[in-house]
PDB file of C-alpha atoms in Angstrom:
ATOM      1  CA  MET A  11      58.017 -26.560  33.743  1.00 77.00           C
ATOM      2  CA  GLY A  12      57.832 -27.859  30.234  1.00 84.00           C
ATOM      3  CA  LYS A  13      61.443 -29.102  27.838  1.00 92.00           C
ATOM      4  CA  ILE A  14      62.129 -28.881  24.481  1.00 97.00           C
ATOM      5  CA  ILE A  15      63.553 -31.294  22.290  1.00 97.00           C
ATOM      6  CA  VAL A  16      66.244 -28.771  19.786  1.00 98.00           C
ATOM      7  CA  VAL A  17      65.916 -30.383  15.938  1.00 98.00           C
ATOM      8  CA  ALA A  18      68.784 -28.437  14.503  1.00 98.00           C
ATOM      9  CA  GLY A  19      70.981 -29.355  11.499  1.00 98.00           C
ATOM     10  CA  VAL A  20      71.982 -26.488   8.425  1.00 97.00           C
ATOM     11  CA  PRO A  21      70.222 -25.703   5.677  1.00 96.00           C
ATOM     12  CA  GLY A  22      68.812 -28.667   4.001  1.00 97.00           C
ATOM     13  CA  THR A  23      69.556 -31.734   6.256  1.00 98.00           C
ATOM     14  CA  GLY A  24      66.107 -32.408   7.117  1.00 97.00           C
ATOM     15  CA  LYS A  25      64.983 -30.608   9.990  1.00 97.00           C
ATOM     16  CA  THR A  26      61.602 -29.103   9.573  1.00 96.00           C
ATOM     17  CA  SER A  27      60.186 -31.292   7.998  1.00 97.00           C
ATOM     18  CA  VAL A  28      60.970 -33.687  10.361  1.00 98.00           C
ATOM     19  CA  SER A  29      59.917 -31.563  13.019  1.00 98.00           C
ATOM     20  CA  ARG A  30      57.073 -31.226  11.499  1.00 98.00           C
ATOM     21  CA  GLU A  31      56.796 -35.208  10.868  1.00 98.00           C
ATOM     22  CA  LEU A  32      57.918 -35.634  14.593  1.00 98.00           C
ATOM     23  CA  ALA A  33      55.484 -33.107  16.085  1.00 97.00           C
ATOM     24  CA  SER A  34      52.411 -34.696  14.561  1.00 97.00           C
ATOM     25  CA  LEU A  35      53.184 -38.468  14.639  1.00 96.00           C
ATOM     26  CA  THR A  36      53.747 -36.543  19.652  1.00 96.00           C
ATOM     27  CA  GLY A  37      51.508 -34.320  19.759  1.00 95.00           C
ATOM     28  CA  PHE A  38      53.990 -31.725  20.532  1.00 96.00           C
ATOM     29  CA  GLN A  39      54.314 -27.993  19.762  1.00 95.00           C
ATOM     30  CA  LEU A  40      56.533 -27.021  17.275  1.00 97.00           C
ATOM     31  CA  ILE A  41      58.686 -24.052  17.131  1.00 96.00           C
ATOM     32  CA  GLU A  42      60.445 -23.217  13.906  1.00 96.00           C
ATOM     33  CA  LEU A  43      63.169 -20.805  15.487  1.00 94.00           C
ATOM     34  CA  GLY A  44      63.823 -18.221  12.891  1.00 90.00           C
ATOM     35  CA  ARG A  45      59.857 -17.622  11.884  1.00 92.00           C
ATOM     36  CA  TYR A  46      59.149 -17.294  15.070  1.00 94.00           C
ATOM     37  CA  ALA A  47      61.629 -14.794  15.602  1.00 93.00           C
ATOM     38  CA  LEU A  48      60.542 -12.166  12.358  1.00 90.00           C
ATOM     39  CA  GLU A  49      56.878 -13.419  14.134  1.00 93.00           C
ATOM     40  CA  ARG A  50      57.983 -12.018  16.744  1.00 91.00           C
ATOM     41  CA  GLY A  51      60.213  -9.405  15.843  1.00 91.00           C
ATOM     42  CA  LEU A  52      63.221 -10.846  17.650  1.00 91.00           C
ATOM     43  CA  VAL A  53      65.250  -9.113  15.142  1.00 88.00           C
ATOM     44  CA  THR A  54      68.594  -6.979  15.435  1.00 88.00           C
ATOM     45  CA  GLY A  55      68.472  -6.258  10.752  1.00 85.00           C
ATOM     46  CA  PHE A  56      69.170  -7.506   7.993  1.00 87.00           C
ATOM     47  CA  ASP A  57      72.405  -8.895   6.520  1.00 82.00           C
ATOM     48  CA  ASP A  58      73.015  -8.248   2.914  1.00 80.00           C
ATOM     49  CA  GLU A  59      75.408 -10.289   2.213  1.00 76.00           C
ATOM     50  CA  ARG A  60      73.862 -13.679   3.261  1.00 71.00           C
ATOM     51  CA  GLY A  61      70.458 -12.686   2.183  1.00 72.00           C
ATOM     52  CA  SER A  62      68.907 -13.091   6.033  1.00 78.00           C
ATOM     53  CA  TYR A  63      68.174 -10.905   8.723  1.00 81.00           C
ATOM     54  CA  VAL A  64      70.214 -11.413  12.724  1.00 85.00           C
ATOM     55  CA  ILE A  65      67.991 -12.411  15.084  1.00 86.00           C
ATOM     56  CA  ASP A  66      68.158 -11.186  17.857  1.00 90.00           C
ATOM     57  CA  GLU A  67      69.750 -14.414  20.272  1.00 92.00           C
ATOM     58  CA  ASP A  68      69.374 -13.019  23.908  1.00 92.00           C
ATOM     59  CA  ALA A  69      65.826 -11.547  23.330  1.00 93.00           C
ATOM     60  CA  LEU A  70      64.580 -15.183  21.236  1.00 92.00           C
ATOM     61  CA  SER A  71      66.354 -17.619  24.156  1.00 93.00           C
ATOM     62  CA  ARG A  72      64.865 -15.731  27.366  1.00 93.00           C
ATOM     63  CA  GLU A  73      61.673 -15.328  25.461  1.00 94.00           C
ATOM     64  CA  VAL A  74      61.716 -19.619  24.085  1.00 94.00           C
ATOM     65  CA  SER A  75      62.699 -19.912  27.655  1.00 93.00           C
ATOM     66  CA  MET A  76      59.370 -18.675  28.907  1.00 92.00           C
ATOM     67  CA  LEU A  77      57.541 -21.012  26.761  1.00 91.00           C
ATOM     68  CA  ALA A  78      58.415 -23.479  28.496  1.00 92.00           C
ATOM     69  CA  GLY A  79      58.748 -22.779  31.498  1.00 89.00           C
ATOM     70  CA  ASN A  80      54.755 -22.254  31.039  1.00 90.00           C
ATOM     71  CA  SER A  81      54.388 -25.279  29.624  1.00 88.00           C
ATOM     72  CA  GLU A  82      54.103 -28.873  30.621  1.00 87.00           C
ATOM     73  CA  GLY A  83      54.991 -30.585  27.583  1.00 89.00           C
ATOM     74  CA  TYR A  84      57.468 -30.792  25.490  1.00 94.00           C
ATOM     75  CA  ILE A  85      58.196 -28.443  22.637  1.00 96.00           C
ATOM     76  CA  ILE A  86      60.262 -29.133  19.637  1.00 97.00           C
ATOM     77  CA  VAL A  87      62.120 -26.214  18.617  1.00 97.00           C
ATOM     78  CA  SER A  88      63.592 -26.852  14.629  1.00 97.00           C
ATOM     79  CA  THR A  89      67.394 -24.423  14.230  1.00 96.00           C
ATOM     80  CA  HIS A  90      70.496 -23.869  12.473  1.00 92.00           C
ATOM     81  CA  TYR A  91      72.079 -22.160  15.508  1.00 93.00           C
ATOM     82  CA  PRO A  92      70.168 -24.342  18.726  1.00 96.00           C
ATOM     83  CA  GLU A  93      73.387 -22.844  21.314  1.00 96.00           C
ATOM     84  CA  ILE A  94      71.652 -19.882  22.225  1.00 95.00           C
ATOM     85  CA  LEU A  95      69.137 -21.501  24.459  1.00 96.00           C
ATOM     86  CA  ASP A  96      69.856 -21.987  27.987  1.00 95.00           C
ATOM     87  CA  PRO A  97      70.305 -25.513  28.763  1.00 96.00           C
ATOM     88  CA  SER A  98      68.685 -26.099  31.278  1.00 94.00           C
ATOM     89  CA  VAL A  99      65.091 -26.765  29.467  1.00 95.00           C
ATOM     90  CA  VAL A 100      66.539 -28.313  26.394  1.00 97.00           C
ATOM     91  CA  GLU A 101      66.282 -32.272  27.417  1.00 96.00           C
ATOM     92  CA  LYS A 102      68.269 -33.859  23.781  1.00 97.00           C
ATOM     93  CA  VAL A 103      69.179 -32.302  20.575  1.00 98.00           C
ATOM     94  CA  PHE A 104      68.781 -34.203  17.264  1.00 98.00           C
ATOM     95  CA  VAL A 105      71.842 -32.270  15.452  1.00 98.00           C
ATOM     96  CA  LEU A 106      70.736 -34.139  11.728  1.00 98.00           C
ATOM     97  CA  ARG A 107      73.776 -35.050   9.248  1.00 98.00           C
ATOM     98  CA  THR A 108      73.893 -34.710   5.868  1.00 98.00           C
ATOM     99  CA  HIS A 109      76.551 -36.553   3.372  1.00 97.00           C
ATOM    100  CA  PRO A 110      77.782 -33.520   1.359  1.00 97.00           C
ATOM    101  CA  LEU A 111      77.382 -34.300  -1.687  1.00 96.00           C
ATOM    102  CA  VAL A 112      73.510 -34.591  -1.025  1.00 97.00           C
ATOM    103  CA  LEU A 113      73.301 -31.621   0.513  1.00 98.00           C
ATOM    104  CA  GLU A 114      75.037 -29.384  -1.962  1.00 97.00           C
ATOM    105  CA  LYS A 115      71.889 -30.864  -4.431  1.00 97.00           C
ATOM    106  CA  ARG A 116      69.325 -30.756  -2.335  1.00 97.00           C
ATOM    107  CA  LEU A 117      70.741 -27.168  -2.241  1.00 97.00           C
ATOM    108  CA  GLU A 118      70.717 -26.558  -5.714  1.00 97.00           C
ATOM    109  CA  SER A 119      68.111 -27.470  -6.526  1.00 97.00           C
ATOM    110  CA  ARG A 120      66.057 -24.664  -4.230  1.00 96.00           C
ATOM    111  CA  GLY A 121      68.596 -22.393  -6.295  1.00 95.00           C
ATOM    112  CA  TRP A 122      71.064 -20.544  -4.012  1.00 93.00           C
ATOM    113  CA  ASP A 123      73.249 -19.024  -4.956  1.00 91.00           C
ATOM    114  CA  ARG A 124      77.293 -20.930  -5.423  1.00 92.00           C
ATOM    115  CA  ARG A 125      78.498 -19.104  -1.988  1.00 90.00           C
ATOM    116  CA  LYS A 126      75.393 -19.957  -0.434  1.00 91.00           C
ATOM    117  CA  ILE A 127      75.496 -23.421  -1.482  1.00 94.00           C
ATOM    118  CA  ASN A 128      79.280 -23.747  -0.812  1.00 95.00           C
ATOM    119  CA  GLU A 129      79.421 -22.024   3.015  1.00 93.00           C
ATOM    120  CA  ASN A 130      76.080 -24.113   3.620  1.00 95.00           C
ATOM    121  CA  VAL A 131      78.579 -27.288   3.365  1.00 96.00           C
ATOM    122  CA  MET A 132      81.147 -26.271   4.953  1.00 95.00           C
ATOM    123  CA  ALA A 133      79.795 -25.821   8.069  1.00 96.00           C
ATOM    124  CA  GLU A 134      78.186 -29.983   7.563  1.00 97.00           C
ATOM    125  CA  ILE A 135      81.235 -30.897   6.480  1.00 96.00           C
ATOM    126  CA  LEU A 136      82.869 -28.966   9.517  1.00 95.00           C
ATOM    127  CA  GLY A 137      79.948 -30.330  11.272  1.00 97.00           C
ATOM    128  CA  VAL A 138      79.408 -26.464  12.526  1.00 97.00           C
ATOM    129  CA  VAL A 139      75.565 -27.298  14.426  1.00 98.00           C
ATOM    130  CA  SER A 140      76.778 -29.961  16.178  1.00 97.00           C
ATOM    131  CA  TYR A 141      80.407 -28.632  17.590  1.00 97.00           C
ATOM    132  CA  ASN A 142      78.209 -25.218  19.070  1.00 97.00           C
ATOM    133  CA  ALA A 143      74.988 -27.524  20.269  1.00 97.00           C
ATOM    134  CA  LEU A 144      78.152 -29.989  22.578  1.00 97.00           C
ATOM    135  CA  THR A 145      80.061 -27.058  23.444  1.00 97.00           C
ATOM    136  CA  VAL A 146      76.875 -25.122  25.179  1.00 97.00           C
ATOM    137  CA  PHE A 147      74.789 -28.831  26.171  1.00 97.00           C
ATOM    138  CA  GLY A 148      77.415 -31.124  27.307  1.00 97.00           C
ATOM    139  CA  GLU A 149      77.731 -34.287  24.555  1.00 96.00           C
ATOM    140  CA  GLU A 150      75.099 -36.525  26.490  1.00 97.00           C
ATOM    141  CA  LYS A 151      72.456 -34.539  25.119  1.00 97.00           C
ATOM    142  CA  ILE A 152      73.752 -34.487  21.340  1.00 97.00           C
ATOM    143  CA  TYR A 153      72.327 -37.202  18.533  1.00 98.00           C
ATOM    144  CA  GLU A 154      73.351 -37.349  15.818  1.00 98.00           C
ATOM    145  CA  ILE A 155      71.132 -38.668  12.511  1.00 98.00           C
ATOM    146  CA  ASP A 156      72.146 -38.756   9.126  1.00 98.00           C
ATOM    147  CA  THR A 157      69.353 -37.441   7.236  1.00 98.00           C
ATOM    148  CA  SER A 158      71.176 -38.461   3.586  1.00 98.00           C
ATOM    149  CA  ASN A 159      69.532 -41.560   3.144  1.00 97.00           C
ATOM    150  CA  THR A 160      65.611 -41.211   4.253  1.00 97.00           C
ATOM    151  CA  THR A 161      62.631 -39.513   4.279  1.00 97.00           C
ATOM    152  CA  PRO A 162      61.453 -36.883   6.969  1.00 98.00           C
ATOM    153  CA  GLY A 163      58.577 -39.343   8.382  1.00 97.00           C
ATOM    154  CA  GLU A 164      61.248 -42.121   8.872  1.00 98.00           C
ATOM    155  CA  VAL A 165      64.209 -39.487  11.358  1.00 98.00           C
ATOM    156  CA  ALA A 166      61.214 -38.230  12.664  1.00 98.00           C
ATOM    157  CA  GLY A 167      59.868 -41.662  13.277  1.00 98.00           C
ATOM    158  CA  LEU A 168      63.447 -43.552  15.114  1.00 98.00           C
ATOM    159  CA  VAL A 169      63.544 -39.431  16.622  1.00 98.00           C
ATOM    160  CA  ALA A 170      59.823 -40.426  18.265  1.00 97.00           C
ATOM    161  CA  ASP A 171      61.691 -44.139  19.834  1.00 97.00           C
ATOM    162  CA  ILE A 172      64.488 -42.007  21.046  1.00 97.00           C
ATOM    163  CA  LEU A 173      61.818 -39.698  22.721  1.00 95.00           C
ATOM    164  CA  SER A 174      60.621 -42.709  24.003  1.00 94.00           C
ATOM    165  CA  ASN A 175      63.190 -44.870  24.846  1.00 94.00           C
ATOM    166  CA  LYS A 176      62.467 -47.556  22.248  1.00 96.00           C
ATOM    167  CA  THR A 177      65.160 -47.445  20.361  1.00 95.00           C
ATOM    168  CA  VAL A 178      69.106 -46.302  21.758  1.00 94.00           C
ATOM    169  CA  ILE A 179      72.297 -44.818  20.164  1.00 95.00           C
ATOM    170  CA  PRO A 180      74.128 -43.312  21.615  1.00 95.00           C
ATOM    171  CA  PRO A 181      74.529 -39.560  22.429  1.00 96.00           C
ATOM    172  CA  GLY A 182      78.266 -37.673  20.907  1.00 95.00           C
ATOM    173  CA  ILE A 183      79.190 -36.922  18.043  1.00 95.00           C
ATOM    174  CA  ARG A 184      80.029 -39.706  15.453  1.00 95.00           C
ATOM    175  CA  ILE A 185      80.026 -38.259  12.359  1.00 96.00           C
ATOM    176  CA  ASP A 186      82.539 -37.273  10.557  1.00 96.00           C
ATOM    177  CA  TRP A 187      82.568 -35.824   6.730  1.00 96.00           C
ATOM    178  CA  LEU A 188      85.907 -35.148   6.980  1.00 92.00           C
ATOM    179  CA  SER A 189      87.059 -39.148   7.210  1.00 92.00           C
ATOM    180  CA  VAL A 190      84.616 -39.951   3.399  1.00 91.00           C
ATOM    181  CA  LEU A 191      84.965 -36.892   1.743  1.00 90.00           C
ATOM    182  CA  PRO A 192      88.163 -37.461  -1.101  1.00 86.00           C
ATOM    183  CA  ALA A 193      90.235 -34.075  -0.619  1.00 84.00           C
ATOM    184  CA  GLU A 194      89.480 -32.792  -4.005  1.00 84.00           C
ATOM    185  CA  GLU A 195      85.599 -33.060  -3.190  1.00 84.00           C
ATOM    186  CA  LEU A 196      86.251 -30.778  -0.834  1.00 82.00           C
ATOM    187  CA  SER A 197      88.496 -28.166  -1.676  1.00 83.00           C
ATOM    188  CA  ARG A 198      85.407 -27.193  -4.256  1.00 83.00           C
ATOM    189  CA  PHE A 199      83.595 -25.912  -1.586  1.00 86.00           C
ATOM    190  CA  GLU A 200      86.054 -23.590   0.517  1.00 81.00           C
ATOM    191  CA  SER A 201      85.851 -20.549  -2.581  1.00 75.00           C
ATOM    192  CA  TYR A 202      83.011 -18.173  -0.891  1.00 66.00           C
ATOM    193  CA  GLU A 203      82.945 -15.495  -4.031  1.00 62.00           C
TER     194      GLU A 203
END
C-alpha cells in the first residue's frame, strides 16, 4: 500500500511549484487535487461568488485512498484542503506558509480581485490550512515551512531531506503571523466586499 505526502497551503504559497519540483526530485507520482477532481468529474457545481468549482469531497477522498491502496510507493498530493483526505493513508503533511504581505503581492500579481486576495491572506494569517490539517492528522504529521523568501526548488529539497531523514525539523504548528503583523496591516484584510 502506498502512502501520501501532502503539500498544502493557501493559493500563492508555492504548493504547485514545490510539488512539481518534489516529484521531479523524488520520482514520486504527483496529484494536484483540484485538477484531479475536475478531470475525474468529482465536482458538484460551480460557486459563482468565489469563482471556483465545488468539489465532491467524499468521492475525491475515496478515490485518492483507492489510488494509494493500489500503489507501492509514495504519492504527492498538492492541495489547499488536506483535511478531506483519509488520515490512514497520509504519512506527512507539509503546510507551506508565506508572510501575509508577501502573499498579498503574489496574489495581486495574478490579477485577483481584492475580495479574493483578502480572503486568502486572512486564511494565511489565521493559519486555516494548518489548523484544519491538525484537527484531522494530529500534530505529529504536520510540518510548516516558511516559503516567504525561498525558491520552490529550495523548499522541495528541504521536504525531500525531511522525508529521507537527512534534515529533522519538529512537527506541529510553529508559524504565527498574528504575532508579527501590526494591527493596522491586519485590518486591511478584514473586508470581503
